[in-house]
Amino acid sequence: MSLPKPQLRDKQSPLGHDASAMKTASIFEALNLSEKNLGACTGQDAWLAEPGSQELVSLNPNTGEKLGSVQMASRTQYETVVEESARTFVTWREVPAPKRGLVVRDLGNALREKCEPLGEMVSLEMGKIRAEGIGEVQEMIDICDFAVGLSRQLCGSTMHSERPGHRMYEQWHPIGPVAIISAFNFPVAVWSWNAALAAICGDTMVWKPSPTTPLVSVAVQHICNQVMADHGLAGVFNLLIGSNEAIAKPLVADSRFPLVSFTGSVPVGRDVAQAVAARLGRSLLELGGNNAIIVAEDADLDLATRAIVFGAVGTAGQRCTSTRRVFVHESLSEKLADSLVKAYATVRIGDPLDHSTLMGPLANAAAVSTMMAAIERARAQGGEVLTGGASLPDVGPFHVQPTIMRMPLGADVLREETFAPLLYLMSFSDLDQAITAQNDVPQGLSSAIFTSGLSTGEHFLSAKGSDCGIANVNIGTSGAEIGGAFGGEKDTGGGRESGSDAWKTYMRRQTCTINWSGSLPLAQGIEFGD
């Protein structure tokens, strides 16, 4: 099989250097960003400056050039922001939940007004294509809409008491200030999953974003500040941009945060879980995903091909739900391989703000090196490159070819998550063999099967089927809706964010019993004294 040539875009923006600079300037102006920004904030007039603070430089991953910088927060500023968050919680928790929902409603509307420039800023700083950047902001808007409705439905259960003249019920109260530590690949959406729900639940929050994408978090904080100011608030949505030593580790260890939400790698997630557990706090973990699609003997190959390409190539393979492994029935193996290789040849690679680009750059040079090293390990374990396999320095410093490798079942490299557009293709003869192979990895986030058979799909969704937190039939692994709880099992961390009853994570449960009988019967029929 001959390797196709990818469709490349010019290294410079198709607009030209001057026009590209003008476009960047217009995005910055729309979002109230400047060349130098502050990285600690509790409200509209509460951006904190400190002489001599270290500067964090943000790079454009498409060109490697500097976009701007942020003054990193110090430990002194950490205390100021955390104290303000804790202070505000005392009054914010007393605001009725539907009133808190009005603040989140206005946050969603403010995001609507800034959807295009904010989405383009995501693309500019993170590298995902423009459609995905704007889609990420739409996800923020969607979770705000969801949370507004939820603010009138934070329901508890009622239970029958065994004692006459007693009533039992449970209710939910705000848990306290929440620490949100987010990752670079979804620099704003995952924050919003946590922030919108935490806010309607009566919690305040402190956000520590990825150092790879600091500017877009400053832009979001500006939007939050205006919404808070419109409601006479401060300290509900707070921001701290800084180093792990000055900000992240103190947040994790700080008992003022009963809940820490962390999105990132499995090794760091383990450290977070242990540190939070040591102080008997809660951690909400969204960690690695080594996601697989099974293509059954009766699958619609066109449908499967489109889902696999988006799942593996979208966001340059830098989604936690990206498709990394495909198990295809041996009768369809060659057809699917040919179909995927042809589809990959049409993927346009280049400037993520170019409307015709389908894949932008990886995050940095380390990500490129990691992908190339994984390809070499896969080759050493019997892998064959069907398409791709190289970096693209002529396009940009962090651009790569999306890569498909045919692999033997059971290769060790299949158990690893490589955060890049690297797809492994394996064939199988028996469905249970494929399900076993899919589950035989440490991670357990997203999974999918393509089949036209009802029983095959139901088998995949049964208790003996996929062991992942997300399981789909005739849908790819990537692109979850906000209405369902998002998260996974095993090394993925067990956390659940976004929809369904994920809101309960941000609250504390209280069981209440009211005695209106005039006597004092004890439970279990116990008699104590006269």
Coordinates of N, CA, C and O in Angstrom, one line a residue, residues 304-464:
A304 N -18.7 4.2 9.9 CA -17.5 3.9 10.8 C -16.3 4.7 10.4 O -15.6 5.3 11.2
T305 N -16.0 4.8 9.1 CA -14.9 5.6 8.6 C -15.0 7.0 9.0 O -14.0 7.6 9.6
R306 N -16.1 7.7 8.9 CA -16.3 9.1 9.2 C -16.1 9.3 10.7 O -15.4 10.2 11.2
A307 N -16.6 8.4 11.5 CA -16.5 8.5 13.0 C -15.0 8.3 13.4 O -14.5 9.0 14.3
I308 N -14.4 7.3 12.8 CA -13.0 7.1 13.2 C -12.1 8.3 12.8 O -11.2 8.7 13.6
V309 N -12.3 8.8 11.6 CA -11.4 9.9 11.2 C -11.6 11.1 12.1 O -10.6 11.7 12.6
F310 N -12.8 11.5 12.4 CA -13.0 12.6 13.3 C -12.5 12.3 14.7 O -11.8 13.1 15.3
G311 N -12.7 11.1 15.2 CA -12.3 10.7 16.5 C -10.8 10.7 16.7 O -10.2 11.0 17.7
A312 N -10.1 10.3 15.6 CA -8.6 10.2 15.7 C -7.9 11.4 15.3 O -6.8 11.7 15.8
V313 N -8.5 12.2 14.4 CA -7.8 13.4 13.8 C -8.3 14.7 14.5 O -7.5 15.7 14.6
G314 N -9.5 14.7 14.9 CA -10.1 15.9 15.5 C -9.2 16.4 16.7 O -8.7 15.6 17.5
T315 N -9.0 17.7 16.8 CA -8.1 18.3 17.8 C -6.7 17.7 17.8 O -6.0 17.6 18.8
A316 N -6.3 17.2 16.6 CA -5.0 16.6 16.4 C -4.8 15.4 17.4 O -3.7 15.2 17.9
G317 N -5.8 14.7 17.7 CA -5.7 13.6 18.6 C -5.5 14.0 20.0 O -5.1 13.1 20.8
Q318 N -5.8 15.2 20.4 CA -5.5 15.7 21.7 C -6.8 15.8 22.6 O -6.8 16.7 23.5
R319 N -7.7 15.0 22.3 CA -8.9 14.9 23.2 C -8.7 13.7 24.1 O -8.2 12.7 23.7
C320 N -9.3 13.8 25.3 CA -9.2 12.6 26.2 C -10.1 11.5 25.6 O -9.9 10.4 25.9
T321 N -11.1 11.9 24.7 CA -11.9 10.9 24.1 C -11.5 10.6 22.7 O -12.2 9.9 21.9
S322 N -10.3 11.0 22.2 CA -9.8 10.7 20.9 C -9.8 9.2 20.7 O -9.4 8.4 21.6
T323 N -10.1 8.8 19.4 CA -10.0 7.4 19.1 C -8.6 7.0 18.9 O -7.9 7.6 18.0
R324 N -8.1 6.0 19.6 CA -6.7 5.6 19.5 C -6.5 4.1 19.0 O -5.4 3.8 18.5
R325 N -7.6 3.3 19.2 CA -7.5 1.9 18.8 C -8.8 1.6 18.0 O -9.9 2.0 18.4
V326 N -8.6 0.8 16.9 CA -9.8 0.3 16.2 C -9.6 -1.2 16.0 O -8.6 -1.7 15.5
F327 N -10.6 -1.9 16.4 CA -10.7 -3.4 16.2 C -11.7 -3.7 15.2 O -12.9 -3.4 15.3
V328 N -11.3 -4.2 14.0 CA -12.2 -4.4 12.9 C -12.2 -5.9 12.6 O -11.2 -6.6 12.6
H329 N -13.5 -6.4 12.3 CA -13.6 -7.8 12.0 C -12.8 -8.2 10.7 O -12.6 -7.4 9.8
E330 N -12.1 -9.3 10.8 CA -11.2 -9.7 9.8 C -11.8 -9.7 8.3 O -11.0 -9.4 7.4
S331 N -13.1 -9.9 8.2 CA -13.7 -9.8 6.9 C -13.7 -8.4 6.3 O -13.9 -8.2 5.1
L332 N -13.6 -7.4 7.1 CA -13.6 -6.0 6.7 C -12.3 -5.3 6.8 O -12.2 -4.1 6.6
S333 N -11.3 -6.0 7.3 CA -10.0 -5.3 7.7 C -9.4 -4.5 6.5 O -9.1 -3.4 6.7
E334 N -9.3 -5.2 5.4 CA -8.6 -4.5 4.2 C -9.5 -3.3 3.7 O -9.0 -2.2 3.4
K335 N -10.8 -3.5 3.6 CA -11.7 -2.5 3.2 C -11.6 -1.3 4.1 O -11.6 -0.1 3.6
L336 N -11.7 -1.5 5.4 CA -11.6 -0.3 6.3 C -10.3 0.4 6.2 O -10.2 1.6 6.2
A337 N -9.2 -0.4 6.1 CA -7.8 0.2 6.0 C -7.8 1.1 4.8 O -7.3 2.2 4.9
D338 N -8.2 0.6 3.7 CA -8.2 1.4 2.4 C -9.0 2.6 2.6 O -8.6 3.7 2.1
S339 N -10.2 2.5 3.2 CA -11.1 3.6 3.3 C -10.5 4.7 4.2 O -10.6 5.9 3.9
L340 N -9.9 4.3 5.3 CA -9.3 5.2 6.2 C -8.1 5.9 5.6 O -7.9 7.1 5.7
V341 N -7.2 5.2 4.9 CA -6.1 5.8 4.2 C -6.5 6.8 3.2 O -5.9 7.9 3.1
K342 N -7.5 6.5 2.4 CA -8.0 7.5 1.5 C -8.6 8.7 2.2 O -8.4 9.9 1.7
A343 N -9.3 8.5 3.3 CA -9.9 9.7 4.0 C -8.8 10.5 4.6 O -8.8 11.8 4.6
Y344 N -7.7 9.9 5.2 CA -6.6 10.7 5.8 C -5.9 11.5 4.7 O -5.4 12.6 5.0
A345 N -5.9 11.1 3.5 CA -5.2 11.8 2.4 C -6.0 13.1 2.1 O -5.4 14.1 1.5
T346 N -7.2 13.3 2.5 CA -8.0 14.5 2.3 C -7.9 15.5 3.5 O -8.5 16.6 3.4
V347 N -7.3 15.1 4.5 CA -7.2 15.9 5.7 C -6.2 17.1 5.5 O -5.0 16.8 5.3
R348 N -6.7 18.3 5.5 CA -5.9 19.5 5.3 C -5.2 19.9 6.6 O -5.9 20.1 7.6
I349 N -3.9 20.0 6.6 CA -3.2 20.3 7.8 C -2.6 21.7 7.7 O -2.0 22.1 6.7
G350 N -2.7 22.5 8.8 CA -2.1 23.8 8.8 C -2.7 24.7 9.8 O -3.0 24.3 10.9
D351 N -2.8 26.0 9.4 CA -3.3 27.1 10.3 C -4.7 26.8 10.8 O -5.6 26.7 10.0
P352 N -4.9 26.6 12.1 CA -6.2 26.3 12.6 C -7.3 27.3 12.3 O -8.5 27.0 12.4
L353 N -6.9 28.6 12.1 CA -7.9 29.6 11.8 C -8.3 29.7 10.3 O -9.2 30.4 10.0
D354 N -7.6 28.9 9.5 CA -8.0 28.8 8.1 C -9.2 27.9 8.0 O -9.2 26.8 8.5
H355 N -10.3 28.4 7.4 CA -11.6 27.7 7.4 C -11.5 26.3 6.8 O -12.3 25.4 7.1
S356 N -10.5 26.1 5.9 CA -10.4 24.8 5.2 C -9.5 23.8 5.9 O -9.4 22.7 5.5
T357 N -8.8 24.2 7.0 CA -8.0 23.3 7.7 C -8.8 22.3 8.5 O -9.8 22.7 9.2
L358 N -8.4 21.1 8.5 CA -9.1 20.0 9.3 C -8.3 19.6 10.5 O -8.8 18.9 11.4
M359 N -7.0 19.8 10.5 CA -6.1 19.5 11.6 C -5.0 20.5 11.8 O -4.3 20.8 10.9
G360 N -5.0 21.0 13.0 CA -4.0 22.0 13.4 C -2.8 21.3 14.0 O -2.5 20.1 13.9
P361 N -2.0 22.1 14.8 CA -0.7 21.5 15.4 C -1.0 20.8 16.7 O -2.0 20.9 17.3
L362 N 0.1 20.1 17.1 CA 0.2 19.6 18.5 C 0.5 20.8 19.4 O 0.8 21.9 18.9
A363 N 0.5 20.5 20.7 CA 0.6 21.6 21.7 C 2.0 22.2 21.7 O 2.2 23.4 21.8
N364 N 3.0 21.3 21.5 CA 4.4 21.8 21.7 C 5.4 20.7 21.1 O 4.9 19.7 20.6
A365 N 6.6 21.1 21.2 CA 7.7 20.2 20.7 C 7.7 18.8 21.4 O 8.0 17.8 20.8
A366 N 7.4 18.9 22.7 CA 7.4 17.6 23.5 C 6.4 16.6 23.0 O 6.6 15.4 22.9
A367 N 5.2 17.2 22.6 CA 4.1 16.3 22.1 C 4.5 15.7 20.8 O 4.2 14.5 20.5
V368 N 5.3 16.4 19.9 CA 5.7 15.9 18.7 C 6.7 14.7 18.9 O 6.6 13.7 18.3
S369 N 7.7 15.0 19.8 CA 8.6 13.9 20.2 C 8.0 12.7 20.7 O 8.4 11.6 20.4
T370 N 7.0 12.9 21.6 CA 6.3 11.8 22.2 C 5.6 10.9 21.1 O 5.6 9.7 21.2
M371 N 5.0 11.6 20.1 CA 4.3 10.8 19.1 C 5.3 10.1 18.2 O 5.1 8.9 17.9
M372 N 6.4 10.7 17.9 CA 7.4 10.0 17.0 C 8.0 8.8 17.8 O 8.3 7.7 17.2
A373 N 8.2 9.0 19.1 CA 8.7 7.9 19.9 C 7.8 6.7 20.0 O 8.1 5.5 19.9
A374 N 6.5 7.0 20.1 CA 5.4 6.0 20.1 C 5.4 5.2 18.8 O 5.2 4.0 18.8
I375 N 5.5 5.9 17.7 CA 5.6 5.2 16.4 C 6.7 4.3 16.3 O 6.6 3.1 15.8
E376 N 7.9 4.7 16.8 CA 9.1 3.8 16.8 C 8.9 2.6 17.7 O 9.2 1.4 17.3
R377 N 8.2 2.8 18.8 CA 8.0 1.6 19.7 C 7.0 0.7 19.0 O 7.1 -0.6 19.1
A378 N 6.0 1.2 18.4 CA 5.0 0.4 17.7 C 5.6 -0.4 16.6 O 5.3 -1.6 16.4
R379 N 6.5 0.2 15.8 CA 7.3 -0.5 14.8 C 8.1 -1.6 15.3 O 8.1 -2.7 14.8
A380 N 8.7 -1.4 16.5 CA 9.5 -2.4 17.1 C 8.7 -3.6 17.6 O 9.2 -4.7 17.8
Q381 N 7.4 -3.4 17.8 CA 6.5 -4.4 18.3 C 5.6 -5.0 17.2 O 4.6 -5.6 17.4
G382 N 6.1 -4.8 15.9 CA 5.4 -5.5 14.8 C 4.5 -4.6 14.1 O 3.7 -5.1 13.2
G383 N 4.5 -3.3 14.3 CA 3.6 -2.4 13.7 C 4.0 -2.0 12.3 O 5.2 -1.9 12.0
E384 N 3.0 -1.6 11.4 CA 3.3 -1.2 10.1 C 2.6 0.1 9.8 O 1.4 0.2 10.1
V385 N 3.3 1.1 9.4 CA 2.7 2.4 9.1 C 1.9 2.3 7.8 O 2.5 2.0 6.7
L386 N 0.6 2.6 7.8 CA -0.2 2.6 6.6 C -0.3 4.0 6.0 O -0.4 4.1 4.8
T387 N -0.2 5.0 6.8 CA -0.2 6.4 6.3 C 0.4 7.3 7.4 O 0.2 7.0 8.6
G388 N 1.1 8.4 7.0 CA 1.6 9.3 8.0 C 2.9 8.9 8.5 O 3.7 8.3 7.8
G389 N 3.1 9.2 9.8 CA 4.3 8.7 10.5 C 5.5 9.7 10.6 O 6.6 9.4 11.1
A390 N 5.2 11.0 10.2 CA 6.3 12.0 10.2 C 5.8 13.3 10.7 O 4.6 13.6 10.7
S391 N 6.8 14.1 11.1 CA 6.5 15.5 11.5 C 6.5 16.4 10.2 O 7.0 15.9 9.2
L392 N 6.0 17.6 10.4 CA 5.9 18.5 9.2 C 6.5 19.8 9.5 O 5.7 20.8 9.6
P393 N 7.8 19.9 9.7 CA 8.4 21.2 10.0 C 8.2 22.3 9.0 O 8.2 23.5 9.3
D394 N 8.0 21.9 7.7 CA 7.7 22.9 6.7 C 6.4 23.6 6.9 O 6.1 24.7 6.4
V395 N 5.4 23.0 7.6 CA 4.1 23.5 7.8 C 4.2 24.4 9.1 O 3.6 25.5 9.2
G396 N 4.8 23.9 10.1 CA 4.9 24.6 11.4 C 5.7 23.7 12.4 O 5.9 22.5 12.2
P397 N 6.2 24.3 13.5 CA 7.1 23.6 14.4 C 6.5 22.4 15.1 O 7.2 21.5 15.5
F398 N 5.1 22.4 15.2 CA 4.5 21.4 16.0 C 3.5 20.6 15.2 O 2.6 19.9 15.7
H399 N 3.6 20.7 13.9 CA 2.6 20.0 13.0 C 3.2 18.6 12.7 O 4.4 18.4 12.5
V400 N 2.2 17.6 12.6 CA 2.6 16.2 12.3 C 1.6 15.7 11.3 O 0.5 16.2 11.0
Q401 N 1.9 14.5 10.7 CA 1.0 13.8 9.8 C 0.1 12.9 10.7 O 0.7 12.2 11.6
P402 N -1.2 12.9 10.5 CA -2.0 12.0 11.2 C -1.6 10.6 10.7 O -1.4 10.4 9.5
T403 N -1.5 9.6 11.7 CA -0.9 8.4 11.4 C -1.8 7.2 11.7 O -2.4 7.2 12.7
I404 N -1.8 6.2 10.8 CA -2.5 4.9 11.0 C -1.4 3.8 11.0 O -0.6 3.8 10.1
M405 N -1.4 2.9 12.0 CA -0.5 1.8 12.0 C -1.3 0.5 12.2 O -2.2 0.4 13.1
R406 N -1.0 -0.5 11.4 CA -1.6 -1.8 11.6 C -0.8 -2.5 12.6 O 0.5 -2.5 12.6
M407 N -1.5 -3.0 13.6 CA -0.8 -3.6 14.8 C -1.3 -5.0 15.1 O -2.4 -5.4 14.8
P408 N -0.4 -5.9 15.6 CA -0.9 -7.2 16.1 C -1.6 -7.0 17.4 O -1.3 -6.2 18.2
L409 N -2.6 -7.8 17.7 CA -3.3 -7.8 19.0 C -2.3 -8.2 20.1 O -1.4 -9.0 19.9
G410 N -2.4 -7.5 21.2 CA -1.6 -7.8 22.4 C -0.3 -7.0 22.5 O 0.4 -7.2 23.5
A411 N 0.0 -6.2 21.5 CA 1.2 -5.4 21.6 C 1.2 -4.5 22.8 O 0.2 -3.9 23.1
D412 N 2.3 -4.3 23.5 CA 2.3 -3.5 24.7 C 2.0 -2.1 24.5 O 1.4 -1.4 25.3
V413 N 2.4 -1.5 23.3 CA 2.2 -0.1 23.0 C 0.7 0.2 23.0 O 0.3 1.4 23.2
L414 N -0.2 -0.8 22.8 CA -1.6 -0.6 22.7 C -2.2 -0.2 24.1 O -3.3 0.4 24.1
R415 N -1.5 -0.4 25.1 CA -1.9 -0.1 26.4 C -1.6 1.4 26.8 O -2.1 1.8 27.9
E416 N -0.8 2.0 26.0 CA -0.4 3.4 26.3 C -1.3 4.4 25.6 O -1.7 4.2 24.5
E417 N -1.5 5.5 26.3 CA -2.2 6.6 25.6 C -1.2 7.6 25.1 O -0.4 8.2 25.8
T418 N -1.2 7.8 23.8 CA -0.3 8.8 23.1 C -1.2 10.0 22.7 O -2.1 9.8 21.9
F419 N -1.0 11.1 23.3 CA -1.9 12.3 23.1 C -1.5 13.0 21.7 O -0.9 14.0 21.7
A420 N -1.9 12.3 20.7 CA -1.5 12.7 19.3 C -2.4 12.0 18.3 O -3.1 11.0 18.7
P421 N -2.4 12.4 17.0 CA -3.2 11.7 16.0 C -2.5 10.4 15.5 O -2.1 10.2 14.4
L422 N -2.4 9.4 16.4 CA -1.8 8.1 16.2 C -2.9 7.0 16.4 O -3.3 6.9 17.6
L423 N -3.2 6.3 15.4 CA -4.3 5.4 15.4 C -3.8 4.0 15.1 O -3.1 3.8 14.2
Y424 N -4.1 3.0 16.0 CA -3.7 1.6 15.8 C -4.9 0.8 15.3 O -6.0 0.9 15.8
L425 N -4.6 0.0 14.3 CA -5.7 -0.8 13.6 C -5.4 -2.3 13.8 O -4.3 -2.7 13.4
M426 N -6.3 -3.0 14.4 CA -6.2 -4.4 14.6 C -7.4 -5.2 14.1 O -8.5 -4.6 14.0
S427 N -7.2 -6.4 13.7 CA -8.3 -7.3 13.2 C -8.7 -8.3 14.3 O -7.8 -8.7 15.1
F428 N -9.9 -8.8 14.2 CA -10.4 -9.8 15.2 C -11.3 -10.8 14.4 O -11.9 -10.4 13.4
S429 N -11.5 -11.9 15.0 CA -12.4 -12.9 14.4 C -13.7 -13.1 15.3 O -14.7 -13.5 14.7
D430 N -13.7 -12.8 16.5 CA -14.8 -13.1 17.4 C -15.1 -11.8 18.3 O -14.1 -11.1 18.8
L431 N -16.4 -11.4 18.4 CA -16.7 -10.2 19.1 C -16.2 -10.2 20.5 O -15.7 -9.1 21.0
D432 N -16.4 -11.3 21.3 CA -15.9 -11.3 22.6 C -14.4 -11.1 22.7 O -13.9 -10.5 23.7
Q433 N -13.7 -11.6 21.7 CA -12.2 -11.3 21.6 C -11.9 -9.8 21.5 O -11.0 -9.3 22.2
A434 N -12.7 -9.1 20.7 CA -12.5 -7.7 20.5 C -12.9 -6.9 21.8 O -12.1 -6.0 22.1
I435 N -14.0 -7.3 22.4 CA -14.3 -6.6 23.7 C -13.3 -6.8 24.7 O -12.9 -5.9 25.5
T436 N -12.8 -8.0 24.8 CA -11.7 -8.3 25.8 C -10.5 -7.5 25.5 O -9.9 -6.9 26.4
A437 N -10.1 -7.4 24.3 CA -8.9 -6.6 23.9 C -9.2 -5.1 24.1 O -8.3 -4.4 24.6
Q438 N -10.4 -4.6 23.8 CA -10.7 -3.2 24.1 C -10.6 -2.9 25.6 O -10.0 -1.9 26.0
N439 N -11.1 -3.8 26.4 CA -11.0 -3.6 27.9 C -9.7 -3.8 28.5 O -9.4 -3.4 29.7
D440 N -8.8 -4.4 27.8 CA -7.5 -4.8 28.4 C -6.5 -3.7 28.3 O -5.4 -3.8 27.8
V441 N -6.9 -2.5 28.9 CA -6.0 -1.4 29.0 C -6.3 -0.7 30.4 O -7.4 -0.9 30.9
P442 N -5.3 0.0 30.9 CA -5.6 0.6 32.2 C -6.7 1.7 32.2 O -7.3 1.9 33.2
Q443 N -6.9 2.3 31.1 CA -7.9 3.4 31.0 C -9.3 2.9 30.7 O -9.5 1.8 30.1
G444 N -10.3 3.7 31.0 CA -11.7 3.3 30.8 C -12.6 4.5 30.5 O -13.6 4.6 31.2
L445 N -12.3 5.3 29.6 CA -13.1 6.5 29.4 C -14.2 6.3 28.3 O -15.4 6.1 28.7
S446 N -13.9 6.2 27.0 CA -14.9 6.2 26.0 C -14.7 5.0 25.1 O -13.6 4.5 24.9
S447 N -15.8 4.5 24.5 CA -15.7 3.3 23.7 C -16.9 3.3 22.7 O -17.9 4.0 23.0
A448 N -16.8 2.6 21.6 CA -17.9 2.6 20.7 C -17.9 1.3 19.9 O -16.8 0.6 19.7
I449 N -19.0 0.9 19.3 CA -19.1 -0.2 18.4 C -20.0 0.2 17.2 O -20.9 1.0 17.4
F450 N -19.6 -0.3 16.0 CA -20.4 0.0 14.8 C -21.0 -1.4 14.4 O -20.2 -2.3 14.1
T451 N -22.3 -1.4 14.3 CA -23.0 -2.7 14.0 C -24.4 -2.3 13.5 O -25.0 -1.3 14.0
S452 N -25.0 -3.2 12.7 CA -26.4 -3.0 12.3 C -27.2 -4.0 13.1 O -28.4 -4.1 12.9
G453 N -26.6 -4.8 14.0 CA -27.3 -5.8 14.7 C -27.7 -5.4 16.1 O -26.8 -4.9 16.9
L454 N -29.0 -5.4 16.4 CA -29.5 -5.0 17.8 C -28.8 -5.8 18.9 O -28.3 -5.2 19.9
S455 N -28.7 -7.1 18.7 CA -28.1 -8.0 19.8 C -26.7 -7.7 20.0 O -26.2 -7.7 21.1
T456 N -25.9 -7.4 18.9 CA -24.5 -7.0 19.0 C -24.3 -5.8 19.8 O -23.5 -5.7 20.7
G457 N -25.1 -4.8 19.4 CA -25.0 -3.5 20.2 C -25.4 -3.6 21.6 O -24.7 -3.1 22.5
E458 N -26.4 -4.4 21.9 CA -26.8 -4.6 23.3 C -25.8 -5.4 24.1 O -25.5 -5.2 25.3
H459 N -25.2 -6.4 23.4 CA -24.1 -7.2 24.0 C -22.9 -6.2 24.5 O -22.4 -6.4 25.6
F460 N -22.6 -5.3 23.6 CA -21.5 -4.3 23.9 C -21.9 -3.5 25.1 O -21.0 -3.1 25.8
L461 N -23.1 -3.1 25.2 CA -23.6 -2.3 26.3 C -23.9 -3.0 27.6 O -24.2 -2.4 28.6
S462 N -23.8 -4.3 27.6 CA -24.2 -5.1 28.8 C -23.1 -5.1 29.8 O -22.0 -4.6 29.5
A463 N -23.3 -5.7 30.9 CA -22.3 -5.8 32.0 C -21.1 -6.5 31.6 O -20.0 -6.3 32.1
K464 N -21.2 -7.4 30.6 CA -20.0 -8.1 30.1 C -19.4 -7.5 28.9 O -18.6 -8.1 28.2

